[in-house]
mmCIF file of C-alpha atoms in Angstrom:
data_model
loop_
_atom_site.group_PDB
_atom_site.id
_atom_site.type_symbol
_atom_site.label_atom_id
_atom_site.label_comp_id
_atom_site.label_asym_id
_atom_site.label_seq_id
_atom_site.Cartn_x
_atom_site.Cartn_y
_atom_site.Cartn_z
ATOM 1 C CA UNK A 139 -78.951 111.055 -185.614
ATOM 2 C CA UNK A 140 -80.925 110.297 -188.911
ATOM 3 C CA UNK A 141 -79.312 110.435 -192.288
ATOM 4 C CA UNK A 142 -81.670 111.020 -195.340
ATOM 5 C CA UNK A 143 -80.010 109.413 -198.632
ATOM 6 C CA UNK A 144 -82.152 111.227 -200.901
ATOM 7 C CA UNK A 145 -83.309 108.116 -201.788
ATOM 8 C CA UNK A 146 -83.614 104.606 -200.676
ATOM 9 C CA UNK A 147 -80.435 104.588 -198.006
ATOM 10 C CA UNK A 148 -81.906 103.835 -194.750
ATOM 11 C CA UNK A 149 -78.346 104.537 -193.380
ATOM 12 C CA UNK A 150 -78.560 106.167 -190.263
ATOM 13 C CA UNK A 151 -79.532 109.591 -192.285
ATOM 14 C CA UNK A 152 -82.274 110.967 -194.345
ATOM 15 C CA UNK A 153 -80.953 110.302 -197.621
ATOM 16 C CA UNK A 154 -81.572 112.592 -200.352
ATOM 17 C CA UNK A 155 -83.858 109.129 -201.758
ATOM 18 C CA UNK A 156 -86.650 110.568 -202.866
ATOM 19 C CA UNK A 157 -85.506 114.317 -202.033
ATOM 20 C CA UNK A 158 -87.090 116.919 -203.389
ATOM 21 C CA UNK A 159 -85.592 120.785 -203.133
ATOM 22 C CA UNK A 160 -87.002 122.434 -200.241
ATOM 23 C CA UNK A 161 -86.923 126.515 -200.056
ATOM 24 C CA UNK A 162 -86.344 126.678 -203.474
ATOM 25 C CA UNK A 163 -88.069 128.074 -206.377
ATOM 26 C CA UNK A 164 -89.030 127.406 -209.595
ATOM 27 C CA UNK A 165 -86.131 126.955 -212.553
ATOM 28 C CA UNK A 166 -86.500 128.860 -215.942
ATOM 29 C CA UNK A 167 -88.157 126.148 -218.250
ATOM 30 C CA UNK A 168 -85.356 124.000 -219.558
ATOM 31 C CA UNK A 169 -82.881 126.012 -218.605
ATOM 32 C CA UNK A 170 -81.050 122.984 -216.976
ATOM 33 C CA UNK A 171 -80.746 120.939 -219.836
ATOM 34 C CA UNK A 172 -78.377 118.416 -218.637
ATOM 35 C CA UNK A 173 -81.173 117.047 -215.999
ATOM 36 C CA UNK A 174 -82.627 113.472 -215.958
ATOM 37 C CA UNK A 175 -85.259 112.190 -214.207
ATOM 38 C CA UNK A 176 -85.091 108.386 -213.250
ATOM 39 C CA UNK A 177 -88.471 106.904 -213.348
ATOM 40 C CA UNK A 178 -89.311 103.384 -212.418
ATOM 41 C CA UNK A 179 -92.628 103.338 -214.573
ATOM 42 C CA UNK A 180 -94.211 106.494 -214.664
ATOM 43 C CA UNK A 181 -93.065 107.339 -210.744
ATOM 44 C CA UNK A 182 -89.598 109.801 -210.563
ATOM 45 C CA UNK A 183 -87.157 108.015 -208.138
ATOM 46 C CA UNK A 184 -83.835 110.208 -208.745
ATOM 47 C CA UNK A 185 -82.153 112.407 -210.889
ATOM 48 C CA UNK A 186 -79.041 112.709 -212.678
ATOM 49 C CA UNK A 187 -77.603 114.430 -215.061
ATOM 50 C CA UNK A 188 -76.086 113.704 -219.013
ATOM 51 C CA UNK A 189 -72.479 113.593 -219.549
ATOM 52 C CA UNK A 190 -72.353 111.898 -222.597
ATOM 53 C CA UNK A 191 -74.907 111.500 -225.276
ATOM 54 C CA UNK A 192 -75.779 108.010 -224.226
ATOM 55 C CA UNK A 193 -74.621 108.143 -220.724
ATOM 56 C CA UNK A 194 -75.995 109.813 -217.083
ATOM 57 C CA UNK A 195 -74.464 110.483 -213.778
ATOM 58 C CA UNK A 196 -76.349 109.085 -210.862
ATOM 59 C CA UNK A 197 -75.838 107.816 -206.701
ATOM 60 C CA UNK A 198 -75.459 105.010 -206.415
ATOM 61 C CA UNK A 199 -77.584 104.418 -203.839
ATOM 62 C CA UNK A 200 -80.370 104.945 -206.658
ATOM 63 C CA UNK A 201 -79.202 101.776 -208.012
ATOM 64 C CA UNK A 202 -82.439 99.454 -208.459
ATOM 65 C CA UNK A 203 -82.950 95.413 -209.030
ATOM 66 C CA UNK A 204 -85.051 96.610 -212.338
ATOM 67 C CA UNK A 205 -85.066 99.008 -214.765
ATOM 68 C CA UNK A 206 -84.816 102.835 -214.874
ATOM 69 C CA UNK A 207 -86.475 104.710 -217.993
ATOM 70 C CA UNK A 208 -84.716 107.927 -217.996
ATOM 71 C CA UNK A 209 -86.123 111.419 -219.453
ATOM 72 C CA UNK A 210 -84.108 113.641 -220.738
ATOM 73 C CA UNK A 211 -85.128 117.192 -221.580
ATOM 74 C CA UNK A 212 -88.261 117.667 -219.077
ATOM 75 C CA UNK A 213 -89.611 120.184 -217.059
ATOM 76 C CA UNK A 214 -92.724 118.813 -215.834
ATOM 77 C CA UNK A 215 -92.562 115.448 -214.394
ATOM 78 C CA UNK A 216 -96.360 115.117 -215.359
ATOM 79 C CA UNK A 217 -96.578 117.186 -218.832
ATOM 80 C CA UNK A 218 -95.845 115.159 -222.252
ATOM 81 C CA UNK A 219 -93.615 117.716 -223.473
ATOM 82 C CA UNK A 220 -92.203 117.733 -226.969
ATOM 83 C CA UNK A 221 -88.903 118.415 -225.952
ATOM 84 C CA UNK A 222 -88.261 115.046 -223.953
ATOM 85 C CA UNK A 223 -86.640 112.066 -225.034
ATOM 86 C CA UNK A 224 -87.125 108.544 -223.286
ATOM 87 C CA UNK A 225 -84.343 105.610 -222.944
ATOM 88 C CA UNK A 226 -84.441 102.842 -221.041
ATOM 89 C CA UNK A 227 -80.641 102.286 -218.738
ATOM 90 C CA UNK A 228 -79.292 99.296 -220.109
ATOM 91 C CA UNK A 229 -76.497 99.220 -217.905
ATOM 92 C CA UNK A 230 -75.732 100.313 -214.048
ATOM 93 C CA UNK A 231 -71.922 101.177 -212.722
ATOM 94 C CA UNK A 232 -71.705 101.993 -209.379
ATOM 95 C CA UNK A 233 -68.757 102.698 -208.305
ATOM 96 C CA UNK A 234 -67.131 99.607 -206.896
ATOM 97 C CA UNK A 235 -65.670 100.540 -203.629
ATOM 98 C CA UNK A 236 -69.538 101.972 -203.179
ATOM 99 C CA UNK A 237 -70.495 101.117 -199.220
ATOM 100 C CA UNK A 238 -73.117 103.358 -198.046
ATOM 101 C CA UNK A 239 -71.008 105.379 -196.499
ATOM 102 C CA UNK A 240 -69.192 107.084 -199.377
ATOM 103 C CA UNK A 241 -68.139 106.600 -203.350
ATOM 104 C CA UNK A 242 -72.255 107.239 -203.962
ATOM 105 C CA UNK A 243 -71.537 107.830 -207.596
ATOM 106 C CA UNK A 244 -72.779 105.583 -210.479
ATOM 107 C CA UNK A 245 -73.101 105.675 -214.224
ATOM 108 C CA UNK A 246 -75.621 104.739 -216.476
ATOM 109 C CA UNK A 247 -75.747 103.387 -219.676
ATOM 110 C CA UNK A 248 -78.385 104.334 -222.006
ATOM 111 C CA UNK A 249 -80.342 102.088 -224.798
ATOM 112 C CA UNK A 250 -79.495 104.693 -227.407
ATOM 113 C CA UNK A 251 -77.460 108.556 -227.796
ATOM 114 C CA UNK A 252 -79.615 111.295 -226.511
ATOM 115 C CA UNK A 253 -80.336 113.882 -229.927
ATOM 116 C CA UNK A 254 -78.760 116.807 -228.526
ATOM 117 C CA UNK A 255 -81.249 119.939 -228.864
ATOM 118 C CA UNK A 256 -82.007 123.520 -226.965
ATOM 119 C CA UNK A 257 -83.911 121.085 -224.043
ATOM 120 C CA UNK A 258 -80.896 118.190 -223.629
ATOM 121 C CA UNK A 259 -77.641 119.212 -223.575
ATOM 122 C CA UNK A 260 -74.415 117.949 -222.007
ATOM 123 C CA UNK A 261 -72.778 119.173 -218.672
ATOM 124 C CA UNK A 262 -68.831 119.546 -218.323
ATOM 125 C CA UNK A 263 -67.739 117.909 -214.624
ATOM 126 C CA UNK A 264 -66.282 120.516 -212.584
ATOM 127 C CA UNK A 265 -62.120 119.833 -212.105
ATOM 128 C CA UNK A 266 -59.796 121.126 -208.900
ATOM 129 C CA UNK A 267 -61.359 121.349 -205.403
ATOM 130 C CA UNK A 268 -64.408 123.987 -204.410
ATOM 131 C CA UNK A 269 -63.080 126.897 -202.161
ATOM 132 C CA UNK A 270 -65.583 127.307 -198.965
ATOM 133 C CA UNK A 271 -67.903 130.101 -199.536
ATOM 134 C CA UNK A 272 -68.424 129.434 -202.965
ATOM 135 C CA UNK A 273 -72.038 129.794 -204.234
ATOM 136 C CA UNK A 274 -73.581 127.104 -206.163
ATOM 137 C CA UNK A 275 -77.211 125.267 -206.914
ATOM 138 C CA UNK A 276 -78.545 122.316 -206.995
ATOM 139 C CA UNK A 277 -82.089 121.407 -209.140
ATOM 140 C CA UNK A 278 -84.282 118.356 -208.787
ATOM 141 C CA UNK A 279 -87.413 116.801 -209.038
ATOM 142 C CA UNK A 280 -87.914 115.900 -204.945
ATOM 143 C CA UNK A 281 -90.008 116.803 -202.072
ATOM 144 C CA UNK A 282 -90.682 120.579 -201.772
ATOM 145 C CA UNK A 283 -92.092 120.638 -198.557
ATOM 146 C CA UNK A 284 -90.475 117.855 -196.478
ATOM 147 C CA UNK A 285 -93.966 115.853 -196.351
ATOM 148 C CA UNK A 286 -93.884 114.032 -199.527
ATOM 149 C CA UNK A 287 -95.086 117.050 -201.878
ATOM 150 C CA UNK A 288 -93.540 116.979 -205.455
ATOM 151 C CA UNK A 289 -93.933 119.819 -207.842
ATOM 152 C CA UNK A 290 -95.131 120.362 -210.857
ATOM 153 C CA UNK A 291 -91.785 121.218 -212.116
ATOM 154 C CA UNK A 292 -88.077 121.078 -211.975
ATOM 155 C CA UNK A 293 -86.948 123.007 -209.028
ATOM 156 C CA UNK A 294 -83.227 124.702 -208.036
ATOM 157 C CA UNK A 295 -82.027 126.515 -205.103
ATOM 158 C CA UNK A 296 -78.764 128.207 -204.513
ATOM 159 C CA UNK A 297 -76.039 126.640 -202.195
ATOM 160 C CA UNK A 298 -73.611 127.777 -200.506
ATOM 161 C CA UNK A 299 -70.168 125.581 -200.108
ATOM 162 C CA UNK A 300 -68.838 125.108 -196.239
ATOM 163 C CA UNK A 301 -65.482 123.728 -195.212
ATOM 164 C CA UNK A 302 -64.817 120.254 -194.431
ATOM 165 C CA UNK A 303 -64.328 120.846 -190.960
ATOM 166 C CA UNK A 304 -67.074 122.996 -190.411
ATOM 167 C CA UNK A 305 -68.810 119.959 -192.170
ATOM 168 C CA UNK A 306 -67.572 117.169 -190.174
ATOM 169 C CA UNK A 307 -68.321 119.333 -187.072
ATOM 170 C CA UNK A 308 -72.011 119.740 -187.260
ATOM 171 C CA UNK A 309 -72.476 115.942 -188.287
ATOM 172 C CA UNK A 310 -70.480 114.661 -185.248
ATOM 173 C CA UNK A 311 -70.193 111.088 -185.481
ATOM 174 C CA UNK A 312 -71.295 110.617 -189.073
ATOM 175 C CA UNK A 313 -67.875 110.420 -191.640
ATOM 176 C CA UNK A 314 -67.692 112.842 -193.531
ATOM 177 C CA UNK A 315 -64.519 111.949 -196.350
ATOM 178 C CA UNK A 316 -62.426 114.202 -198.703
ATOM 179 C CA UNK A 317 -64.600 113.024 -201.397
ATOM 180 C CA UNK A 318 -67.453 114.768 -200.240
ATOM 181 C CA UNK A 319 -68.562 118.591 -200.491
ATOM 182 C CA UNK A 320 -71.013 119.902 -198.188
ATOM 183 C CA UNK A 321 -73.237 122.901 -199.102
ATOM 184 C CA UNK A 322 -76.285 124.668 -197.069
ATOM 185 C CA UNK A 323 -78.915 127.202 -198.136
ATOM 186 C CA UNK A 324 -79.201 130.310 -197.085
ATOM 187 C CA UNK A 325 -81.379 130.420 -195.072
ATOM 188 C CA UNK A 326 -82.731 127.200 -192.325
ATOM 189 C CA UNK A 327 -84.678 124.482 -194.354
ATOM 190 C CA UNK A 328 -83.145 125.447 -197.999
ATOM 191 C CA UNK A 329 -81.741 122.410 -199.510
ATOM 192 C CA UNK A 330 -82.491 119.263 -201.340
ATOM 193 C CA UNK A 331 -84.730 116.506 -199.924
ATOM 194 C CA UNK A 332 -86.317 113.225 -201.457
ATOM 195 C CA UNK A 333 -86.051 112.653 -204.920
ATOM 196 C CA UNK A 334 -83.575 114.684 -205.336
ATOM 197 C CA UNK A 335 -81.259 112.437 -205.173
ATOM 198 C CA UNK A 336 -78.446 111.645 -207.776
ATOM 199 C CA UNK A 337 -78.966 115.121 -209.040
ATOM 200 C CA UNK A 338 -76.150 117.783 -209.380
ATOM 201 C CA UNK A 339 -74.455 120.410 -207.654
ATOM 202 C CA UNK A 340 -73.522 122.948 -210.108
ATOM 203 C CA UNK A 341 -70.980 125.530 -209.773
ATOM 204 C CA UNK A 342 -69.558 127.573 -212.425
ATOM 205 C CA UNK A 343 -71.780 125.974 -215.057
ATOM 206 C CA UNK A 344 -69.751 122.539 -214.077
ATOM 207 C CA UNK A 345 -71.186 119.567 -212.234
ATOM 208 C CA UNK A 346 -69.319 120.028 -208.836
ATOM 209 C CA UNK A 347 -71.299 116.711 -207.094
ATOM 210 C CA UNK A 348 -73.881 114.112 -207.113
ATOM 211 C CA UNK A 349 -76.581 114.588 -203.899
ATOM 212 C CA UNK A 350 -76.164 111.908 -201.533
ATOM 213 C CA UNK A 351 -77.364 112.451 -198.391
ATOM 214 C CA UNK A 352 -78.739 115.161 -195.710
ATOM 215 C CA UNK A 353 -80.058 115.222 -192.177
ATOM 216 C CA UNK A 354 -83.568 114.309 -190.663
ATOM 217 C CA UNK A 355 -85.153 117.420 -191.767
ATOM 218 C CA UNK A 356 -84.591 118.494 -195.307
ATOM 219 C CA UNK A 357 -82.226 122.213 -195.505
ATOM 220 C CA UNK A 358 -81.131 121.672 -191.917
ATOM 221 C CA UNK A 359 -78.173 123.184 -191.695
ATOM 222 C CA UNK A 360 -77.001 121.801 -188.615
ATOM 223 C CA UNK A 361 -76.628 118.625 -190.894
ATOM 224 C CA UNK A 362 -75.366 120.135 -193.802
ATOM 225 C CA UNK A 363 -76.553 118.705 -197.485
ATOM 226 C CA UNK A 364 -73.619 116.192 -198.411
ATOM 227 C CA UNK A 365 -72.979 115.930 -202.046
ATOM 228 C CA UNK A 366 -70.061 113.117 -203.555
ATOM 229 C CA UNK A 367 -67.374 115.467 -205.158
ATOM 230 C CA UNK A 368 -67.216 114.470 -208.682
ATOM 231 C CA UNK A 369 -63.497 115.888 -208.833
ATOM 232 C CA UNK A 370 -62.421 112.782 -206.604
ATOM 233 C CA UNK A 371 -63.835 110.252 -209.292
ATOM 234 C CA UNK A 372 -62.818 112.009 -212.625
ATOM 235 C CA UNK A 373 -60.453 108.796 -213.618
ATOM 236 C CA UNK A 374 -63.038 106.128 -212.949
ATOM 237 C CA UNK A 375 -66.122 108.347 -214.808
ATOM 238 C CA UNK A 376 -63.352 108.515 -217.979
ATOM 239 C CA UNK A 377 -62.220 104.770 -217.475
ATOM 240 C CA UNK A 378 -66.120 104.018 -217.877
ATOM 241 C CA UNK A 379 -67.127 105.912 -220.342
ATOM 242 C CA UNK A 380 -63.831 104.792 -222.309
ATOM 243 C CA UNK A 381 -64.537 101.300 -221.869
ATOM 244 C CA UNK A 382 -68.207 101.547 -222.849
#
């Protein structure tokens, strides 16, 4: 079995490195204000998403050996738009029990405070556990099509939450932990892919989880999108962002 870490994991999965949503559609033109897009020049690697002014939420299997510049407040990855604001991440955090196998969560420091407008905004992280059945979305920048095909803009697709053991069921051998939330579309290939990684799962206009990793195929829901719960990690995000 393949994992996909939407991203740069060559775990035993297709990490959601470098996953894009597949099945999705487009999202409302800022209307997700909280997004970032991790670029290593002018190239998007991962998302992420602003939870304080000078701060993002990220995987940490997005972590590079350089240096991200991080746009806030786009919708087009290749438009100049007005509304976005550039900083370069001065600092990475992954979490420090990070292994490849779970606690893909990481926080980034920004060279200045994002101006908060109608196109950047912060997001609130979602508290408690997610009850199964609960409908959510996730947005990103990643592959739309499985075969290396970005868009032209930010894309978002709705999610729906399973249980744990349903979870754990369908990926067999591969652990999946209480600090991970698994969500499917709804219907087969629906999901997020490469490039999408680090970006949110929203429910209830809360960040819910960071994606982390997926099957093979993108939206396969017999290997069920895996997102880090961000309820499992509240302590350390505040015990970061207090320190810094």
């Amino acid at each position: 079995m393949v994992i996909n870490f939407v991203l740069l994991q060559l775990f035993v999965l297709h990490a959601a490195h470098a996953t894009h949503i597949v099945g999705g559609r487009d999202a409302t033109s800022h209307s997700r204000p909280y997004m970032a897009s991790l670029r290593i020049g002018s190239l998007h690697n991962c998302g992420g998403i602003l939870v304080r002014e000078d701060f993002v939420l990220t995987a940490a299997h997005c972590e590079i050996s350089g240096t991200y510049t991080v746009v806030l407040g786009a919708d087009s990855l290749s438009g100049n738009e007005a509304t976005q604001q550039e900083f370069t991440a001065v600092k990475s955090i992954p979490h420090p029990n990070y292994d490849r196998h779970g606690n893909d969560i990481m926080l980034l420091k920004l060279s200045g405070r994002a101006q908060l407008t109608e196109a950047v905004q912060l997001i609130s992280l979602k508290a408690g556990r997610l009850r199964t059945g609960s409908q959510c979305l996730t947005a990103g920048w990643g592959d739309i099509g499985d075969n290396q095909t970005l868009p032209s803009t930010l894309q978002e697709v709705n999610v729906t939450i399973l249980s744990q053991q349903t979870c754990r069921r369908r990926w067999g051998m591969v652990p999946i932990t209480g600090s991970m939330v698994c969500g499917v579309g709804a219907r087969v290939f629906q999901g997020f892919c490469s490039g999408d990684s680090g970006g949110p799962l929203i429910c209830d206009g809360a960040a819910a989880g960071v994606v982390s990793f997926s099957g093979r195929r993108c939206g396969d829901p017999n290997t069920p999108d895996v997102y880090t719960r961000i309820s499992s990690f509240t302590k350390w995000i505040t015990d970061v962002l207090n320190t810094n």
